[in-house]
CSV table of C-alpha atoms in Angstrom, one decimal:
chain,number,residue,atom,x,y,z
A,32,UNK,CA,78.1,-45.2,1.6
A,33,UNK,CA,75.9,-43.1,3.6
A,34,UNK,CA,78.5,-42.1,6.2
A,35,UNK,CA,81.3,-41.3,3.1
A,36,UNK,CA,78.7,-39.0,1.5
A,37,UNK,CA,79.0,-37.0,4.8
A,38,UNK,CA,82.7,-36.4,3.5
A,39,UNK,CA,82.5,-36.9,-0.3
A,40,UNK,CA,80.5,-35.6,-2.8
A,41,UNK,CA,79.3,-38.4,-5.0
A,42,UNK,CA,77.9,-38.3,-8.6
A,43,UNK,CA,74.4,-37.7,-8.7
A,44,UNK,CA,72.3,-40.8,-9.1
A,45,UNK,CA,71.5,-40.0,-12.7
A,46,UNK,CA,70.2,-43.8,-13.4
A,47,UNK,CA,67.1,-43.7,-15.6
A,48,UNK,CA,63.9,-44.8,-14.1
A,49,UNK,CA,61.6,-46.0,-17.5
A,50,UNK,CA,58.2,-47.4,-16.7
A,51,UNK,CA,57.0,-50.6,-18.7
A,52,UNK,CA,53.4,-51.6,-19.9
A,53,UNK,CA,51.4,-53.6,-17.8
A,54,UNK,CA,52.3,-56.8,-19.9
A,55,UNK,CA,55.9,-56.1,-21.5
A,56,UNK,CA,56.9,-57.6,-24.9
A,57,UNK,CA,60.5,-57.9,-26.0
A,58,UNK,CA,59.7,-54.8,-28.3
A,59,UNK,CA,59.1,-53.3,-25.1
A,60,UNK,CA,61.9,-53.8,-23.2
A,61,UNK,CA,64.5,-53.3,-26.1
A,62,UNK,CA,62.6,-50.0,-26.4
A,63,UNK,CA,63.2,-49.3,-22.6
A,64,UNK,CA,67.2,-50.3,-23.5
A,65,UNK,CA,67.3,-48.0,-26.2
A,66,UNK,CA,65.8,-45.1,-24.3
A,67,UNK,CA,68.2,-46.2,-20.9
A,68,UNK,CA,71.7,-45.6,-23.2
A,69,UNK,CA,70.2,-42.2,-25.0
A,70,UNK,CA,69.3,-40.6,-21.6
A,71,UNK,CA,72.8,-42.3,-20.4
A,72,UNK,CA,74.4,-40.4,-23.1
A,73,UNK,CA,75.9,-43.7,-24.5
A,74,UNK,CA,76.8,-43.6,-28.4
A,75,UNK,CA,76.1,-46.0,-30.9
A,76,UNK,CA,78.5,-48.9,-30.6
A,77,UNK,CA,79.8,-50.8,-27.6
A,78,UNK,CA,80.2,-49.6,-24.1
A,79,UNK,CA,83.8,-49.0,-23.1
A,80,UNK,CA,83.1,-49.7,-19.7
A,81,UNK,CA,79.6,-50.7,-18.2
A,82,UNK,CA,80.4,-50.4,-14.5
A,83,UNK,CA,81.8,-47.0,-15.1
A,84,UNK,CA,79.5,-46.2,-16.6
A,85,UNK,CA,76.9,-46.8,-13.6
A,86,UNK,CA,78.9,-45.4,-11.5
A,87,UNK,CA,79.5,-42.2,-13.7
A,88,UNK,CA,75.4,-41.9,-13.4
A,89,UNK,CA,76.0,-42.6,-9.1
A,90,UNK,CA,75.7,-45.8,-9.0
A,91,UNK,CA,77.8,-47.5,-6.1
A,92,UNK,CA,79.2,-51.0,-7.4
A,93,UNK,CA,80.1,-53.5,-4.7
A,94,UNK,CA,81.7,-56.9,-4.7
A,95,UNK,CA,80.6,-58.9,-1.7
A,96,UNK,CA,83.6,-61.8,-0.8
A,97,UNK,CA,80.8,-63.7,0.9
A,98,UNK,CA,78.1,-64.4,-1.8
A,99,UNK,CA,77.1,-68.1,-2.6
A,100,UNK,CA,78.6,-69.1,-6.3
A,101,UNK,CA,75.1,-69.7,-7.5
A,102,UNK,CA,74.5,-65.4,-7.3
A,103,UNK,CA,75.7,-63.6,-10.1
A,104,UNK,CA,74.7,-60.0,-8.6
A,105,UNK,CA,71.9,-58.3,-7.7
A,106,UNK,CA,70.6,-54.4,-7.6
A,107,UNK,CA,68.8,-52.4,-4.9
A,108,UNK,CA,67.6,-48.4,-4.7
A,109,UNK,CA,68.6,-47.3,-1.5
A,110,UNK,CA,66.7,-44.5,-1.2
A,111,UNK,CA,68.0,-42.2,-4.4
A,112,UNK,CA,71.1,-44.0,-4.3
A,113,UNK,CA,71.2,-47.2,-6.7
A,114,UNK,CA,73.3,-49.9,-5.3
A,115,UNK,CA,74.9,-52.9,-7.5
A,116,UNK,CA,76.3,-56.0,-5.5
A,117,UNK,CA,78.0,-58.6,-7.7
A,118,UNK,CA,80.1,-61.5,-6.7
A,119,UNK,CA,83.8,-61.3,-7.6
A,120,UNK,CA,84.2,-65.1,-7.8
A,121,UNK,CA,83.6,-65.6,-11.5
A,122,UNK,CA,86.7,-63.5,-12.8
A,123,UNK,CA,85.0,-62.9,-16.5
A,124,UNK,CA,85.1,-59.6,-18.1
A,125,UNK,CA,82.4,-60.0,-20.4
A,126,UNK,CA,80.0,-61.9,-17.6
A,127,UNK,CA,80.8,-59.0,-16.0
A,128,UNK,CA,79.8,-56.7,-18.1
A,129,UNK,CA,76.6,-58.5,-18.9
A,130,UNK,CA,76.2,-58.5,-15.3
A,131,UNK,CA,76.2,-55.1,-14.6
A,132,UNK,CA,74.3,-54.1,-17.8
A,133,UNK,CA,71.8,-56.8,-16.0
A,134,UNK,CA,71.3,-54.8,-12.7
A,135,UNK,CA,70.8,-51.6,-14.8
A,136,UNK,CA,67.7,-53.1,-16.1
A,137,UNK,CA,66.0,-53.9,-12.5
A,138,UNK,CA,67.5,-50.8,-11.4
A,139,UNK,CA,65.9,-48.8,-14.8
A,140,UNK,CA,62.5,-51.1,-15.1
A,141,UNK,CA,61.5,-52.9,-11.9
A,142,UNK,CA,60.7,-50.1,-8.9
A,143,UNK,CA,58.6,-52.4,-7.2
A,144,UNK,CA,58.7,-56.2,-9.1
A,145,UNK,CA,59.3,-59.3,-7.2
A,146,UNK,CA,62.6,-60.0,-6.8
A,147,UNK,CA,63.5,-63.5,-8.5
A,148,UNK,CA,60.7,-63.6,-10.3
A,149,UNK,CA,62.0,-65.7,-13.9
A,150,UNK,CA,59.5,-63.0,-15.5
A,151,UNK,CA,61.6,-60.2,-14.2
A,152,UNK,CA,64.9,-61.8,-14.5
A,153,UNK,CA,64.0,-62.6,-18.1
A,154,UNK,CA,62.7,-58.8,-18.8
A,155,UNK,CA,66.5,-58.0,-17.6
A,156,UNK,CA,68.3,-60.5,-19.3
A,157,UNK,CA,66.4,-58.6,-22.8
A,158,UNK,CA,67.7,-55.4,-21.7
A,159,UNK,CA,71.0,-56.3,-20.8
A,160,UNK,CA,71.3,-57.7,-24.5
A,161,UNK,CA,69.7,-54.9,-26.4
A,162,UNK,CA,71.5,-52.3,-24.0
A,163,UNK,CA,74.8,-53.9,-25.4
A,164,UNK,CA,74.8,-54.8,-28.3
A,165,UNK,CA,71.5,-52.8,-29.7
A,166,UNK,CA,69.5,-54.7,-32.3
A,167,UNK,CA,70.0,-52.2,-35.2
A,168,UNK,CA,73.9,-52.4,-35.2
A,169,UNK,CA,74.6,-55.7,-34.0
A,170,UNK,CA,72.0,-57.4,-36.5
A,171,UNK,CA,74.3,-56.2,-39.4
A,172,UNK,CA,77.9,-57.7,-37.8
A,173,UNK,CA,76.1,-61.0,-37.1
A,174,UNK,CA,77.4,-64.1,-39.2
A,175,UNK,CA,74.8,-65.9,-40.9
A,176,UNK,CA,75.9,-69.4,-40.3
A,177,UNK,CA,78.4,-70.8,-37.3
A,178,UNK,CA,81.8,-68.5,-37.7
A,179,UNK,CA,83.3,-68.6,-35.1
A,180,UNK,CA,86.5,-66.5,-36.0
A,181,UNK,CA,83.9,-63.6,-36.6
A,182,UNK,CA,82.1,-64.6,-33.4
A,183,UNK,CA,85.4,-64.4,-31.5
A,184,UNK,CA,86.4,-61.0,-33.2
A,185,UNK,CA,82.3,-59.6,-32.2
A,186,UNK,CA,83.2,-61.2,-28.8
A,187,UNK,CA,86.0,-58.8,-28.7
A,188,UNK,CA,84.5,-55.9,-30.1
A,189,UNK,CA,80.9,-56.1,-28.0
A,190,UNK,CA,82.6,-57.1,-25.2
A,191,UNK,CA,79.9,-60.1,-24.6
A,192,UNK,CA,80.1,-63.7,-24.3
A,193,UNK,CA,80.3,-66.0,-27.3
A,194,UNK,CA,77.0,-67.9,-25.2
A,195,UNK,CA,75.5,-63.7,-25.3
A,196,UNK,CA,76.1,-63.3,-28.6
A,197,UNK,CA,74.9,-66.6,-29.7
A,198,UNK,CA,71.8,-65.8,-28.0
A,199,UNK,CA,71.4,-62.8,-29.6
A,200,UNK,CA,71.7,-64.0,-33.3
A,201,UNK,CA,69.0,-66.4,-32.7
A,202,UNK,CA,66.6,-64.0,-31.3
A,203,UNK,CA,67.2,-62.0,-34.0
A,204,UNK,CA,66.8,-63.9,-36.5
A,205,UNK,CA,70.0,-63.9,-38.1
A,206,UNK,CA,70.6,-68.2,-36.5
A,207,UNK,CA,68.2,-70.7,-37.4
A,208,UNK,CA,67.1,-73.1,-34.8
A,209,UNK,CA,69.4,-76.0,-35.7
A,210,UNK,CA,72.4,-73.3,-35.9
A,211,UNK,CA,71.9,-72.2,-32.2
A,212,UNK,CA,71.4,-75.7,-31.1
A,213,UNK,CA,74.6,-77.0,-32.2
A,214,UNK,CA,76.4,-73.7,-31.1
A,215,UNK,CA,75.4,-74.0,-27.9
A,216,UNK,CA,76.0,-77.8,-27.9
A,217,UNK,CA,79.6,-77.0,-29.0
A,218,UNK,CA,80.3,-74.1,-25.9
A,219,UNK,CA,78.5,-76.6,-23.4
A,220,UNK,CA,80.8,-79.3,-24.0
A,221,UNK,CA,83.7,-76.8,-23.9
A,222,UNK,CA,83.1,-75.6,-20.5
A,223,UNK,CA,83.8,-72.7,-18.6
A,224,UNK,CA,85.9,-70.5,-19.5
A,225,UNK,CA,84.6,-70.4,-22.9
A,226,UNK,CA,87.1,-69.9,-25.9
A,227,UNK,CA,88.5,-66.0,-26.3
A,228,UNK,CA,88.9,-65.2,-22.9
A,229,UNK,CA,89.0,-61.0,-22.8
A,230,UNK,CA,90.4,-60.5,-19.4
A,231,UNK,CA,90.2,-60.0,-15.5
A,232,UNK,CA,86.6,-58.6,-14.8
A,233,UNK,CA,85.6,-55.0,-14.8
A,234,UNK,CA,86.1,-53.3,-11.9
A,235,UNK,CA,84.5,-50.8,-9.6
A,236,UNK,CA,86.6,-47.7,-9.0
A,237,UNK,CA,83.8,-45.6,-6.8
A,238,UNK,CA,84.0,-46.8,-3.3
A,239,UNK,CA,87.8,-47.3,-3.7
A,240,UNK,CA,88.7,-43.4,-4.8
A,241,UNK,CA,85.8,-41.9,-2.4
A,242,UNK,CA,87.5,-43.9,0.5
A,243,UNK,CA,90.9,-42.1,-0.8
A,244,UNK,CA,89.8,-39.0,-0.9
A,245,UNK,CA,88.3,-39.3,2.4
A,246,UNK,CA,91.6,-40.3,3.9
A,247,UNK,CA,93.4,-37.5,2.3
A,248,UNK,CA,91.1,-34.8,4.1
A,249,UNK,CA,92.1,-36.4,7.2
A,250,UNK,CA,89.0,-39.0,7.5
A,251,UNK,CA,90.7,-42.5,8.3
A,252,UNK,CA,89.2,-45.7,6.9
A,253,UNK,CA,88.9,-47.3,10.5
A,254,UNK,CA,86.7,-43.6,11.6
A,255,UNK,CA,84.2,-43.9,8.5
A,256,UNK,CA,83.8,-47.9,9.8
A,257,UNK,CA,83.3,-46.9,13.4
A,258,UNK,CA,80.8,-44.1,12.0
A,259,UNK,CA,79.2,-46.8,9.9
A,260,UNK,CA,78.7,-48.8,12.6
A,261,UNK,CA,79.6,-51.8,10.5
A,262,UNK,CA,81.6,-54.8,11.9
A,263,UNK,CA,85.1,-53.9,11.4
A,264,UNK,CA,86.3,-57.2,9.8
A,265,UNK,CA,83.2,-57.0,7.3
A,266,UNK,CA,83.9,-53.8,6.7
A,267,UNK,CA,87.3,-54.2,5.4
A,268,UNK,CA,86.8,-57.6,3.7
A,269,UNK,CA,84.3,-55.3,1.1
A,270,UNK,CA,86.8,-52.6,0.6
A,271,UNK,CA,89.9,-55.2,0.1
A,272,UNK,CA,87.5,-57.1,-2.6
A,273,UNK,CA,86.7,-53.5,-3.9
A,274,UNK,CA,89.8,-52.5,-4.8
A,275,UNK,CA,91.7,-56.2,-5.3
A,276,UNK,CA,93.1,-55.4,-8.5
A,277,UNK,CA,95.3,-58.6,-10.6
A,278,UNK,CA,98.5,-58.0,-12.7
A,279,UNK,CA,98.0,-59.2,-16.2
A,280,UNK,CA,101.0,-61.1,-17.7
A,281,UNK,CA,101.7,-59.7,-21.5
A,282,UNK,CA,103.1,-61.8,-24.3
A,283,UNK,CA,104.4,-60.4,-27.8
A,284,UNK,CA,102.6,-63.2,-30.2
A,285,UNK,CA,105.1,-62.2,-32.8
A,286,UNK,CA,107.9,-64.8,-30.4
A,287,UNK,CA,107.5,-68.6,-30.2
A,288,UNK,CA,104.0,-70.1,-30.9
A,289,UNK,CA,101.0,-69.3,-30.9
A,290,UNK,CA,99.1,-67.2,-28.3
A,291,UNK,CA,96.5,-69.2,-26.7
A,292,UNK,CA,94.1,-67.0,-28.0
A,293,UNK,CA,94.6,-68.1,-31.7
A,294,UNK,CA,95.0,-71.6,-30.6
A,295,UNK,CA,91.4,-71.8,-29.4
A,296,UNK,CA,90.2,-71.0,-32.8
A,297,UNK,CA,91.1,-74.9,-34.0
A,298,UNK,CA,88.3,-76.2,-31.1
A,299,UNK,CA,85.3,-74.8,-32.9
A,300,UNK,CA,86.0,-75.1,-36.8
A,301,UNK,CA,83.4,-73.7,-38.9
């Protein structure tokens, strides 16, 4: 990204960088959250889009074709310029999302933590949730017992994983032990993909429009690789999975049976 910045102008990296107490408590990183999305300009609600939104604030999103299955993504400053690499494998739009929402918090909290510390992967799995779907609003849309119709329609609201959002009632309060137990009992013994699928992943639009623009100033792909100095075949492996995009087959649910979608509804009665 370096050698496109010669020829594009990117958005500034306008990531938040909030410091945390010496000994953080879930107060204290939901407070963090909080304070990332108000100086990110995010409303209340759900985010639209949480990759473009790091990007909007110069964040350049990757998706590496070579990462092992077991790596959902991971985050890195380079320099002033935050860089997100995520692994395009697990085709999930709400993984995604939590994902990205994920990297923000190492790239918002964690200047100089350990990588792969569980401590620090914890601290960003709390932000993720709380930068999401924040305490205050989602605390009053949370079902009180196992519903999973209104856990599907939160799922498609939020944006999150049933597994998320399951999480999230318990830590809130709003599921009693027992409750989140056999909830995630039930998705467990589902599988993967998990009921109320929302579609392909989100996808990164930075790298693919800056590379455009290049090209239409007269700056070739294969020049900014040579200037790179990046292998060639690397090179254009990363910008293929960049801007991969999938057609998405529509069906009118009015015609013939029933959409999938409603059919899944009958696997987890409440």
């Amino acid at each position: 990204m370096t050698t496109v910045e010669h020829y594009v102008e990117l958005p500034p990296a306008a990531l938040p960088r909030l410091a945390l107490p010496a000994e953080p408590s879930r107060a204290d990183i939901a407070a963090v959250a909080r304070d990332a999305r108000d100086a990110m300009g995010v409303p209340s609600g759900p985010i639209p889009h949480v990759t473009r939104l790091l990007e909007a604030h110069g964040a350049v999103v990757l998706e590496l074709p070579a990462m092992s299955k077991r790596v959902d993504a991971f985050s890195h400053w380079y320099g002033s310029r935050p860089l997100v690499f995520r692994n395009p494998a697990k085709n999930d739009k709400a993984r995604s999302r939590f994902d990205a929402a994920h990297e923000a918090g190492h790239l918002v909290m964690h200047l100089d933590a350990e990588p792969g510390s569980r401590i620090v992967e914890n601290q960003a799995h709390d932000f993720a949730a709380e930068f999401l779907m924040p305490s205050a609003e989602i605390l009053v849309e949370l079902p009180q017992r196992l519903d999973w119709e209104a856990l599907y329609a939160l799922k498609r609201r939020w944006g999150t994983s049933l597994k998320a959002l399951v999480y999230r009632a318990h830590a809130l309060g709003a599921f009693r032990d027992t409750t989140y137990k056999r909830a995630m009992t039930m998705l467990s013994q589902h599988g993967d993909p998990e009921p109320c699928d929302l579609g392909p992943r989100e996808a990164p639009l930075l790298v693919e429009k800056a590379v455009r623009l290049c090209e239409e100033t007269g700056v070739s792909f294969d020049e900014l690789v040579s200037r790179s100095g990046l292998p060639f075949e690397l090179a254009n492996e990363v910008y293929a999975t960049a801007t991969m995009t999938r057609p998405r087959l529509a069906l009118d649910a009015s015609e013939g049976e029933k959409p999938a979608a409603r059919e899944v509804l009958t696997l987890f009665p409440s």
